[in-house]
PDB file of C-alpha atoms and ligand atoms in Angstrom:
ATOM      1  CA  MET U1395      -0.055  -0.095   0.134  1.00  0.00           C
ATOM      2  CA  THR U1396       1.594   3.561  -0.753  1.00  0.00           C
ATOM      3  CA  ALA U1397       1.169   6.717   1.194  1.00  0.00           C
ATOM      4  CA  ASP U1398      -1.618   7.266  -1.200  1.00  0.00           C
ATOM      5  CA  THR U1399      -3.604   4.585  -0.752  1.00  0.00           C
ATOM      6  CA  ALA U1400      -3.190   4.186   3.132  1.00  0.00           C
ATOM      7  CA  GLY U1401      -5.051   7.534   3.158  1.00  0.00           C
ATOM      8  CA  ILE U1402      -2.831   9.662   5.267  1.00  0.00           C
ATOM      9  CA  GLY U1403      -2.631  13.001   5.738  1.00  0.00           C
ATOM     10  CA  MET U1404      -5.225  15.391   3.640  1.00  0.00           C
ATOM     11  CA  THR U1405      -6.853  12.214   2.597  1.00  0.00           C
ATOM     12  CA  SER U1406      -7.249  10.781   5.954  1.00  0.00           C
ATOM     13  CA  ALA U1407     -10.155   8.862   7.229  1.00  0.00           C
ATOM     14  CA  ARG U1408     -11.381  12.073   9.248  1.00  0.00           C
ATOM     15  CA  THR U1409     -11.385  14.228   6.309  1.00  0.00           C
ATOM     16  CA  ARG U1410     -13.482  11.860   4.475  1.00  0.00           C
ATOM     17  CA  ASP U1411     -15.756  11.516   7.317  1.00  0.00           C
ATOM     18  CA  ARG U1412     -16.222  15.115   7.455  1.00  0.00           C
ATOM     19  CA  LEU U1413     -17.017  15.605   3.481  1.00  0.00           C
ATOM     20  CA  VAL U1414     -19.590  12.637   3.947  1.00  0.00           C
ATOM     21  CA  GLN U1415     -20.807  14.482   7.016  1.00  0.00           C
ATOM     22  CA  ARG U1416     -21.336  17.668   4.955  1.00  0.00           C
ATOM     23  CA  LEU U1417     -23.280  15.605   2.102  1.00  0.00           C
ATOM     24  CA  LYS U1418     -25.769  14.505   4.553  1.00  0.00           C
ATOM     25  CA  ASP U1419     -26.177  17.786   6.057  1.00  0.00           C
ATOM     26  CA  GLN U1420     -27.049  18.852   2.685  1.00  0.00           C
ATOM     27  CA  GLY U1421     -29.622  16.042   2.369  1.00  0.00           C
ATOM     28  CA  ILE U1422     -27.937  13.120   0.674  1.00  0.00           C
ATOM     29  CA  ARG U1423     -29.681  10.101   2.166  1.00  0.00           C
ATOM     30  CA  SER U1424     -28.535   6.985   0.317  1.00  0.00           C
ATOM     31  CA  ARG U1425     -26.309   4.895   2.387  1.00  0.00           C
ATOM     32  CA  PRO U1426     -24.711   3.401  -0.780  1.00  0.00           C
ATOM     33  CA  VAL U1427     -24.204   6.572  -2.402  1.00  0.00           C
ATOM     34  CA  LEU U1428     -22.445   7.979   0.687  1.00  0.00           C
ATOM     35  CA  GLU U1429     -20.472   4.617   1.033  1.00  0.00           C
ATOM     36  CA  GLN U1430     -19.257   5.148  -2.046  1.00  0.00           C
ATOM     37  CA  ILE U1431     -18.015   8.883  -1.753  1.00  0.00           C
ATOM     38  CA  ARG U1432     -16.097   7.437   1.343  1.00  0.00           C
ATOM     39  CA  ASN U1433     -14.688   5.065  -0.415  1.00  0.00           C
ATOM     40  CA  VAL U1434     -13.671   6.601  -3.575  1.00  0.00           C
ATOM     41  CA  PRO U1435     -10.102   8.034  -3.276  1.00  0.00           C
ATOM     42  CA  ARG U1436     -10.966  11.432  -4.891  1.00  0.00           C
ATOM     43  CA  HIS U1437      -7.147  12.661  -4.433  1.00  0.00           C
ATOM     44  CA  LEU U1438      -6.381  10.258  -7.187  1.00  0.00           C
ATOM     45  CA  PHE U1439      -8.807  12.056  -9.924  1.00  0.00           C
ATOM     46  CA  VAL U1440      -6.495  15.444  -9.682  1.00  0.00           C
ATOM     47  CA  ASP U1441      -3.312  16.661  -9.980  1.00  0.00           C
ATOM     48  CA  GLU U1442      -1.115  16.394  -7.168  1.00  0.00           C
ATOM     49  CA  ALA U1443      -0.819  19.966  -6.398  1.00  0.00           C
ATOM     50  CA  LEU U1444      -4.695  19.954  -6.045  1.00  0.00           C
ATOM     51  CA  ALA U1445      -4.930  16.306  -3.498  1.00  0.00           C
ATOM     52  CA  SER U1446      -4.730  18.304  -0.434  1.00  0.00           C
ATOM     53  CA  ARG U1447      -8.059  19.936  -1.755  1.00  0.00           C
ATOM     54  CA  ALA U1448      -9.959  16.648  -2.839  1.00  0.00           C
ATOM     55  CA  TYR U1449     -12.028  15.940   0.011  1.00  0.00           C
ATOM     56  CA  GLU U1450     -13.551  19.797   0.187  1.00  0.00           C
ATOM     57  CA  ASP U1451     -16.936  19.918  -1.498  1.00  0.00           C
ATOM     58  CA  THR U1452     -15.798  21.820  -4.695  1.00  0.00           C
ATOM     59  CA  ALA U1453     -15.290  21.420  -8.157  1.00  0.00           C
ATOM     60  CA  LEU U1454     -11.488  21.175  -9.321  1.00  0.00           C
ATOM     61  CA  PRO U1455      -9.884  21.675 -12.684  1.00  0.00           C
ATOM     62  CA  ILE U1456      -8.819  18.817 -14.309  1.00  0.00           C
ATOM     63  CA  GLY U1457      -7.322  20.049 -17.305  1.00  0.00           C
ATOM     64  CA  HIS U1458      -8.772  20.765 -20.924  1.00  0.00           C
ATOM     65  CA  GLY U1459     -10.663  23.638 -19.747  1.00  0.00           C
ATOM     66  CA  GLN U1460     -12.837  20.817 -18.139  1.00  0.00           C
ATOM     67  CA  THR U1461     -13.588  20.224 -13.937  1.00  0.00           C
ATOM     68  CA  ILE U1462     -14.211  17.277 -11.931  1.00  0.00           C
ATOM     69  CA  SER U1463     -17.533  17.453 -10.075  1.00  0.00           C
ATOM     70  CA  GLN U1464     -18.699  18.674  -7.216  1.00  0.00           C
ATOM     71  CA  PRO U1465     -18.907  15.695  -4.640  1.00  0.00           C
ATOM     72  CA  PHE U1466     -22.630  17.002  -3.676  1.00  0.00           C
ATOM     73  CA  VAL U1467     -23.633  16.862  -7.257  1.00  0.00           C
ATOM     74  CA  VAL U1468     -22.016  13.580  -7.862  1.00  0.00           C
ATOM     75  CA  ALA U1469     -23.982  12.239  -4.832  1.00  0.00           C
ATOM     76  CA  LEU U1470     -27.081  13.963  -5.687  1.00  0.00           C
ATOM     77  CA  MET U1471     -27.086  12.462  -9.605  1.00  0.00           C
ATOM     78  CA  THR U1472     -26.241   9.160  -8.647  1.00  0.00           C
ATOM     79  CA  GLU U1473     -28.960   9.349  -5.919  1.00  0.00           C
ATOM     80  CA  THR U1474     -31.580  10.464  -7.900  1.00  0.00           C
ATOM     81  CA  LEU U1475     -30.562   8.044 -10.737  1.00  0.00           C
ATOM     82  CA  LEU U1476     -30.988   5.069  -8.538  1.00  0.00           C
ATOM     83  CA  ALA U1477     -33.856   5.506  -6.561  1.00  0.00           C
ATOM     84  CA  ASP U1478     -36.594   3.364  -7.901  1.00  0.00           C
ATOM     85  CA  PHE U1479     -33.747   1.878 -10.313  1.00  0.00           C
ATOM     86  CA  ASP U1480     -33.832  -1.841 -11.141  1.00  0.00           C
ATOM     87  CA  GLY U1481     -31.889  -1.761 -14.173  1.00  0.00           C
ATOM     88  CA  GLU U1482     -28.464  -2.816 -15.373  1.00  0.00           C
ATOM     89  CA  THR U1483     -26.879  -0.745 -17.701  1.00  0.00           C
ATOM     90  CA  VAL U1484     -26.171   2.742 -17.447  1.00  0.00           C
ATOM     91  CA  LEU U1485     -24.743   5.220 -19.886  1.00  0.00           C
ATOM     92  CA  GLU U1486     -22.780   7.991 -18.889  1.00  0.00           C
ATOM     93  CA  ILE U1487     -21.673  10.995 -20.957  1.00  0.00           C
ATOM     94  CA  GLY U1488     -19.385  13.152 -19.931  1.00  0.00           C
ATOM     95  CA  THR U1489     -16.629  10.848 -18.372  1.00  0.00           C
ATOM     96  CA  GLY U1490     -14.024  13.265 -17.667  1.00  0.00           C
ATOM     97  CA  CYS U1491     -11.560  12.126 -14.885  1.00  0.00           C
ATOM     98  CA  GLY U1492     -13.736   9.509 -14.340  1.00  0.00           C
ATOM     99  CA  TYR U1493     -14.865  10.269 -10.471  1.00  0.00           C
ATOM    100  CA  GLN U1494     -18.790   9.917 -11.124  1.00  0.00           C
ATOM    101  CA  THR U1495     -18.020   6.457 -12.515  1.00  0.00           C
ATOM    102  CA  ALA U1496     -16.008   5.356  -9.708  1.00  0.00           C
ATOM    103  CA  VAL U1497     -18.899   6.355  -7.583  1.00  0.00           C
ATOM    104  CA  LEU U1498     -20.821   4.420  -9.634  1.00  0.00           C
ATOM    105  CA  SER U1499     -19.444   1.394 -10.548  1.00  0.00           C
ATOM    106  CA  PRO U1500     -20.227  -0.945  -7.669  1.00  0.00           C
ATOM    107  CA  LEU U1501     -23.950   0.161  -7.754  1.00  0.00           C
ATOM    108  CA  VAL U1502     -24.963  -1.228 -11.208  1.00  0.00           C
ATOM    109  CA  LYS U1503     -24.100  -3.985 -13.351  1.00  0.00           C
ATOM    110  CA  LYS U1504     -22.517  -2.265 -16.479  1.00  0.00           C
ATOM    111  CA  ILE U1505     -21.492   1.589 -17.222  1.00  0.00           C
ATOM    112  CA  TYR U1506     -20.983   2.888 -21.008  1.00  0.00           C
ATOM    113  CA  SER U1507     -19.309   5.877 -20.748  1.00  0.00           C
ATOM    114  CA  VAL U1508     -18.917   8.594 -23.715  1.00  0.00           C
ATOM    115  CA  GLU U1509     -16.276  11.246 -23.391  1.00  0.00           C
ATOM    116  CA  ARG U1510     -15.217  13.825 -26.200  1.00  0.00           C
ATOM    117  CA  VAL U1511     -11.481  14.618 -25.313  1.00  0.00           C
ATOM    118  CA  PRO U1512      -9.747  11.381 -26.185  1.00  0.00           C
ATOM    119  CA  GLU U1513      -6.645  12.735 -24.112  1.00  0.00           C
ATOM    120  CA  LEU U1514      -8.978  12.534 -20.567  1.00  0.00           C
ATOM    121  CA  LEU U1515     -10.075   9.401 -21.507  1.00  0.00           C
ATOM    122  CA  ARG U1516      -6.914   7.529 -22.078  1.00  0.00           C
ATOM    123  CA  LYS U1517      -5.716   8.795 -18.662  1.00  0.00           C
ATOM    124  CA  THR U1518      -9.200   8.008 -17.226  1.00  0.00           C
ATOM    125  CA  ARG U1519      -8.908   4.317 -18.467  1.00  0.00           C
ATOM    126  CA  GLN U1520      -5.865   3.781 -16.742  1.00  0.00           C
ATOM    127  CA  ARG U1521      -6.984   5.384 -13.193  1.00  0.00           C
ATOM    128  CA  LEU U1522     -10.036   3.170 -13.326  1.00  0.00           C
ATOM    129  CA  ARG U1523      -8.059   0.179 -14.026  1.00  0.00           C
ATOM    130  CA  ASP U1524      -5.452   1.155 -11.317  1.00  0.00           C
ATOM    131  CA  LEU U1525      -8.568   1.037  -9.261  1.00  0.00           C
ATOM    132  CA  ASN U1526      -9.772  -2.309  -9.936  1.00  0.00           C
ATOM    133  CA  ILE U1527     -12.955  -1.203 -12.016  1.00  0.00           C
ATOM    134  CA  TYR U1528     -13.388  -3.135 -14.500  1.00  0.00           C
ATOM    135  CA  ASN U1529     -17.203  -3.228 -15.645  1.00  0.00           C
ATOM    136  CA  VAL U1530     -16.814   0.123 -17.710  1.00  0.00           C
ATOM    137  CA  GLN U1531     -16.979   0.495 -21.307  1.00  0.00           C
ATOM    138  CA  PHE U1532     -15.299   3.565 -22.575  1.00  0.00           C
ATOM    139  CA  ARG U1533     -15.586   5.203 -25.831  1.00  0.00           C
ATOM    140  CA  PRO U1534     -14.490   8.648 -27.467  1.00  0.00           C
ATOM    141  CA  GLY U1535     -17.056  10.533 -29.452  1.00  0.00           C
ATOM    142  CA  ASP U1536     -20.022  12.747 -28.741  1.00  0.00           C
ATOM    143  CA  GLY U1537     -22.531  12.472 -26.180  1.00  0.00           C
ATOM    144  CA  TRP U1538     -25.216  14.176 -28.027  1.00  0.00           C
ATOM    145  CA  ASP U1539     -25.588  10.650 -30.120  1.00  0.00           C
ATOM    146  CA  GLY U1540     -25.450   8.578 -27.171  1.00  0.00           C
ATOM    147  CA  TRP U1541     -24.145   5.199 -27.456  1.00  0.00           C
ATOM    148  CA  PRO U1542     -26.474   3.589 -29.915  1.00  0.00           C
ATOM    149  CA  LYS U1543     -24.934   0.166 -30.009  1.00  0.00           C
ATOM    150  CA  TYR U1544     -25.831  -0.994 -26.524  1.00  0.00           C
ATOM    151  CA  ALA U1545     -29.108   0.650 -26.203  1.00  0.00           C
ATOM    152  CA  PRO U1546     -31.565   0.934 -24.594  1.00  0.00           C
ATOM    153  CA  TYR U1547     -30.018   1.895 -21.281  1.00  0.00           C
ATOM    154  CA  ASP U1548     -32.089   1.610 -17.947  1.00  0.00           C
ATOM    155  CA  GLY U1549     -30.127   4.849 -16.535  1.00  0.00           C
ATOM    156  CA  ILE U1550     -28.309   7.735 -18.490  1.00  0.00           C
ATOM    157  CA  ILE U1551     -26.422   9.920 -16.463  1.00  0.00           C
ATOM    158  CA  VAL U1552     -25.026  13.543 -18.411  1.00  0.00           C
ATOM    159  CA  ALA U1553     -22.166  15.519 -16.291  1.00  0.00           C
ATOM    160  CA  ALA U1554     -22.572  18.216 -18.752  1.00  0.00           C
ATOM    161  CA  ALA U1555     -25.468  20.927 -19.216  1.00  0.00           C
ATOM    162  CA  ALA U1556     -27.568  20.913 -22.741  1.00  0.00           C
ATOM    163  CA  PRO U1557     -29.730  23.574 -23.548  1.00  0.00           C
ATOM    164  CA  GLU U1558     -32.524  21.105 -24.101  1.00  0.00           C
ATOM    165  CA  LEU U1559     -33.019  17.522 -23.917  1.00  0.00           C
ATOM    166  CA  PRO U1560     -30.655  15.609 -26.382  1.00  0.00           C
ATOM    167  CA  GLU U1561     -33.159  13.784 -28.524  1.00  0.00           C
ATOM    168  CA  LYS U1562     -30.992  10.666 -29.142  1.00  0.00           C
ATOM    169  CA  LEU U1563     -30.818  10.394 -25.101  1.00  0.00           C
ATOM    170  CA  LEU U1564     -34.616   9.880 -24.964  1.00  0.00           C
ATOM    171  CA  GLU U1565     -34.393   7.794 -27.978  1.00  0.00           C
ATOM    172  CA  GLN U1566     -32.137   5.368 -26.269  1.00  0.00           C
ATOM    173  CA  LEU U1567     -33.507   5.310 -23.060  1.00  0.00           C
ATOM    174  CA  ALA U1568     -35.545   1.609 -22.016  1.00  0.00           C
ATOM    175  CA  PRO U1569     -38.968   1.677 -20.995  1.00  0.00           C
ATOM    176  CA  GLY U1570     -39.039   3.207 -17.104  1.00  0.00           C
ATOM    177  CA  GLY U1571     -35.474   4.332 -17.461  1.00  0.00           C
ATOM    178  CA  ARG U1572     -34.056   7.388 -16.013  1.00  0.00           C
ATOM    179  CA  LEU U1573     -32.181  10.220 -17.278  1.00  0.00           C
ATOM    180  CA  VAL U1574     -30.240  12.880 -15.199  1.00  0.00           C
ATOM    181  CA  ILE U1575     -29.267  15.910 -16.808  1.00  0.00           C
ATOM    182  CA  PRO U1576     -28.423  19.323 -16.315  1.00  0.00           C
ATOM    183  CA  ILE U1577     -30.705  21.675 -18.575  1.00  0.00           C
ATOM    184  CA  GLY U1578     -30.433  25.216 -19.496  1.00  0.00           C
ATOM    185  CA  PRO U1579     -28.126  27.855 -20.291  1.00  0.00           C
ATOM    186  CA  PRO U1580     -24.775  28.926 -17.927  1.00  0.00           C
ATOM    187  CA  GLY U1581     -26.417  30.472 -14.991  1.00  0.00           C
ATOM    188  CA  ARG U1582     -29.618  29.114 -15.449  1.00  0.00           C
ATOM    189  CA  GLN U1583     -29.224  25.010 -15.363  1.00  0.00           C
ATOM    190  CA  GLU U1584     -31.408  22.836 -13.401  1.00  0.00           C
ATOM    191  CA  LEU U1585     -30.818  19.251 -12.631  1.00  0.00           C
ATOM    192  CA  THR U1586     -33.593  17.521 -14.427  1.00  0.00           C
ATOM    193  CA  LEU U1587     -34.664  13.314 -14.015  1.00  0.00           C
ATOM    194  CA  VAL U1588     -36.853  12.317 -17.014  1.00  0.00           C
ATOM    195  CA  THR U1589     -38.333   9.223 -16.675  1.00  0.00           C
ATOM    196  CA  ARG U1590     -39.459   7.240 -19.707  1.00  0.00           C
ATOM    197  CA  LYS U1591     -43.490   6.013 -19.336  1.00  0.00           C
ATOM    198  CA  ASP U1592     -45.504   4.185 -21.550  1.00  0.00           C
ATOM    199  CA  ASP U1593     -46.212   6.341 -23.856  1.00  0.00           C
ATOM    200  CA  HIS U1594     -44.753   9.555 -22.506  1.00  0.00           C
ATOM    201  CA  PHE U1595     -41.737  11.407 -20.699  1.00  0.00           C
ATOM    202  CA  GLU U1596     -42.072  12.569 -17.229  1.00  0.00           C
ATOM    203  CA  GLN U1597     -40.017  15.274 -16.246  1.00  0.00           C
ATOM    204  CA  VAL U1598     -38.884  16.697 -12.490  1.00  0.00           C
ATOM    205  CA  SER U1599     -36.171  19.294 -11.360  1.00  0.00           C
ATOM    206  CA  PHE U1600     -34.126  19.102  -8.488  1.00  0.00           C
ATOM    207  CA  GLY U1601     -32.765  22.585  -8.464  1.00  0.00           C
ATOM    208  CA  ALA U1602     -30.110  24.663  -9.561  1.00  0.00           C
ATOM    209  CA  VAL U1603     -26.657  23.464 -10.469  1.00  0.00           C
ATOM    210  CA  SER U1604     -23.537  24.544 -12.226  1.00  0.00           C
ATOM    211  CA  PHE U1605     -21.727  22.498 -15.281  1.00  0.00           C
ATOM    212  CA  VAL U1606     -19.919  22.882 -18.082  1.00  0.00           C
ATOM    213  CA  PRO U1607     -21.450  22.808 -21.499  1.00  0.00           C
ATOM    214  CA  LEU U1608     -22.613  19.636 -23.037  1.00  0.00           C
ATOM    215  CA  VAL U1609     -20.354  21.032 -26.165  1.00  0.00           C
ATOM    216  CA  PRO U1610     -22.107  20.747 -29.513  1.00  0.00           C
ATOM    217  CA  GLY U1611     -21.454  17.699 -31.567  1.00  0.00           C
ATOM    218  CA  LYS U1612     -19.450  18.061 -34.659  1.00  0.00           C
TER     219      LYS U1612
HETATM  220  N1  SAH H2374     -18.027  13.241 -14.879  1.00  0.00           N
HETATM  221  C1  SAH H2374     -17.059  14.094 -14.333  1.00  0.00           C
HETATM  222  C2  SAH H2374     -17.167  15.801 -14.709  1.00  0.00           C
HETATM  223  C3  SAH H2374     -16.737  15.566 -16.140  1.00  0.00           C
HETATM  224  S1  SAH H2374     -17.212  17.573 -16.592  1.00  0.00           S
HETATM  225  C4  SAH H2374     -16.712  14.282 -12.874  1.00  0.00           C
HETATM  226  O1  SAH H2374     -16.420  12.930 -12.687  1.00  0.00           O
HETATM  227  O2  SAH H2374     -15.770  14.673 -12.606  1.00  0.00           O
HETATM  228  C5  SAH H2374     -17.688  17.023 -18.208  1.00  0.00           C
HETATM  229  C6  SAH H2374     -16.954  16.143 -19.099  1.00  0.00           C
HETATM  230  O3  SAH H2374     -17.998  16.256 -20.316  1.00  0.00           O
HETATM  231  C7  SAH H2374     -15.760  16.949 -19.612  1.00  0.00           C
HETATM  232  O4  SAH H2374     -14.732  15.405 -19.279  1.00  0.00           O
HETATM  233  C8  SAH H2374     -16.425  17.388 -20.955  1.00  0.00           C
HETATM  234  O5  SAH H2374     -15.292  16.898 -22.260  1.00  0.00           O
HETATM  235  C9  SAH H2374     -17.239  16.121 -21.613  1.00  0.00           C
HETATM  236  N2  SAH H2374     -18.045  16.590 -22.521  1.00  0.00           N
HETATM  237  C10 SAH H2374     -18.731  18.299 -22.686  1.00  0.00           C
HETATM  238  N3  SAH H2374     -19.280  17.795 -23.827  1.00  0.00           N
HETATM  239  C11 SAH H2374     -19.322  16.298 -24.266  1.00  0.00           C
HETATM  240  C12 SAH H2374     -20.156  15.947 -25.426  1.00  0.00           C
HETATM  241  N4  SAH H2374     -20.695  16.830 -26.861  1.00  0.00           N
HETATM  242  N5  SAH H2374     -19.785  14.634 -25.365  1.00  0.00           N
HETATM  243  C13 SAH H2374     -19.104  14.050 -24.731  1.00  0.00           C
HETATM  244  N6  SAH H2374     -18.529  14.589 -23.604  1.00  0.00           N
HETATM  245  C14 SAH H2374     -18.815  15.699 -23.640  1.00  0.00           C
END
């Protein structure tokens, strides 16, 4: 075990417990999700220079103009996706550094993850392998297209904000499936849950969030 994985100093159990308590105070209730926030070594998802801030509840830069999502938002999105979820497959759009992927990974059977920046994806693949996470299949590509090959998905989780609901993601949602996505322009994004019913989609908002934009496809 290295100093990193042993969890010393800024990455100690106490530092992580403090983050978990904070998320509880803010209303996160799911025990498996809170367990994952405690377990996943977030300091290994950011540059070493930022590692001492990894267990603060903030977004941090990960290069290429992108960020690692705020733990509260990852917890809220995961909890929202998995409430009433009785499926197996999840499509993730916006892999980034893979933190959301790592939090979700033991809670579902299989994750398909799409990221448009190949350099980010290359590092993330290696990072998740180092953490013994194997139930994820990655693809460089445009998230607006989803990933038709393995559709339909029981859940879809999108880590970047879209001005409107991406049509192809709705098409790739299984009956009863759940899509969690920030919708709206910068400064006015709402975390949104869309559920596919027999003959319509039901939409509920979960409050204001702040995400990087889901970059329009080519
Ligand atoms: N899931 C990450 C957060 C990533 S930030 C975490 O856990 O911290 C959002 C990511 O979405 C960035 O990596 C960005 O490159 C990616 N992204 C933006 N637009 C995209 C698109 N159209 N298709 C796929 N990925 C996209």
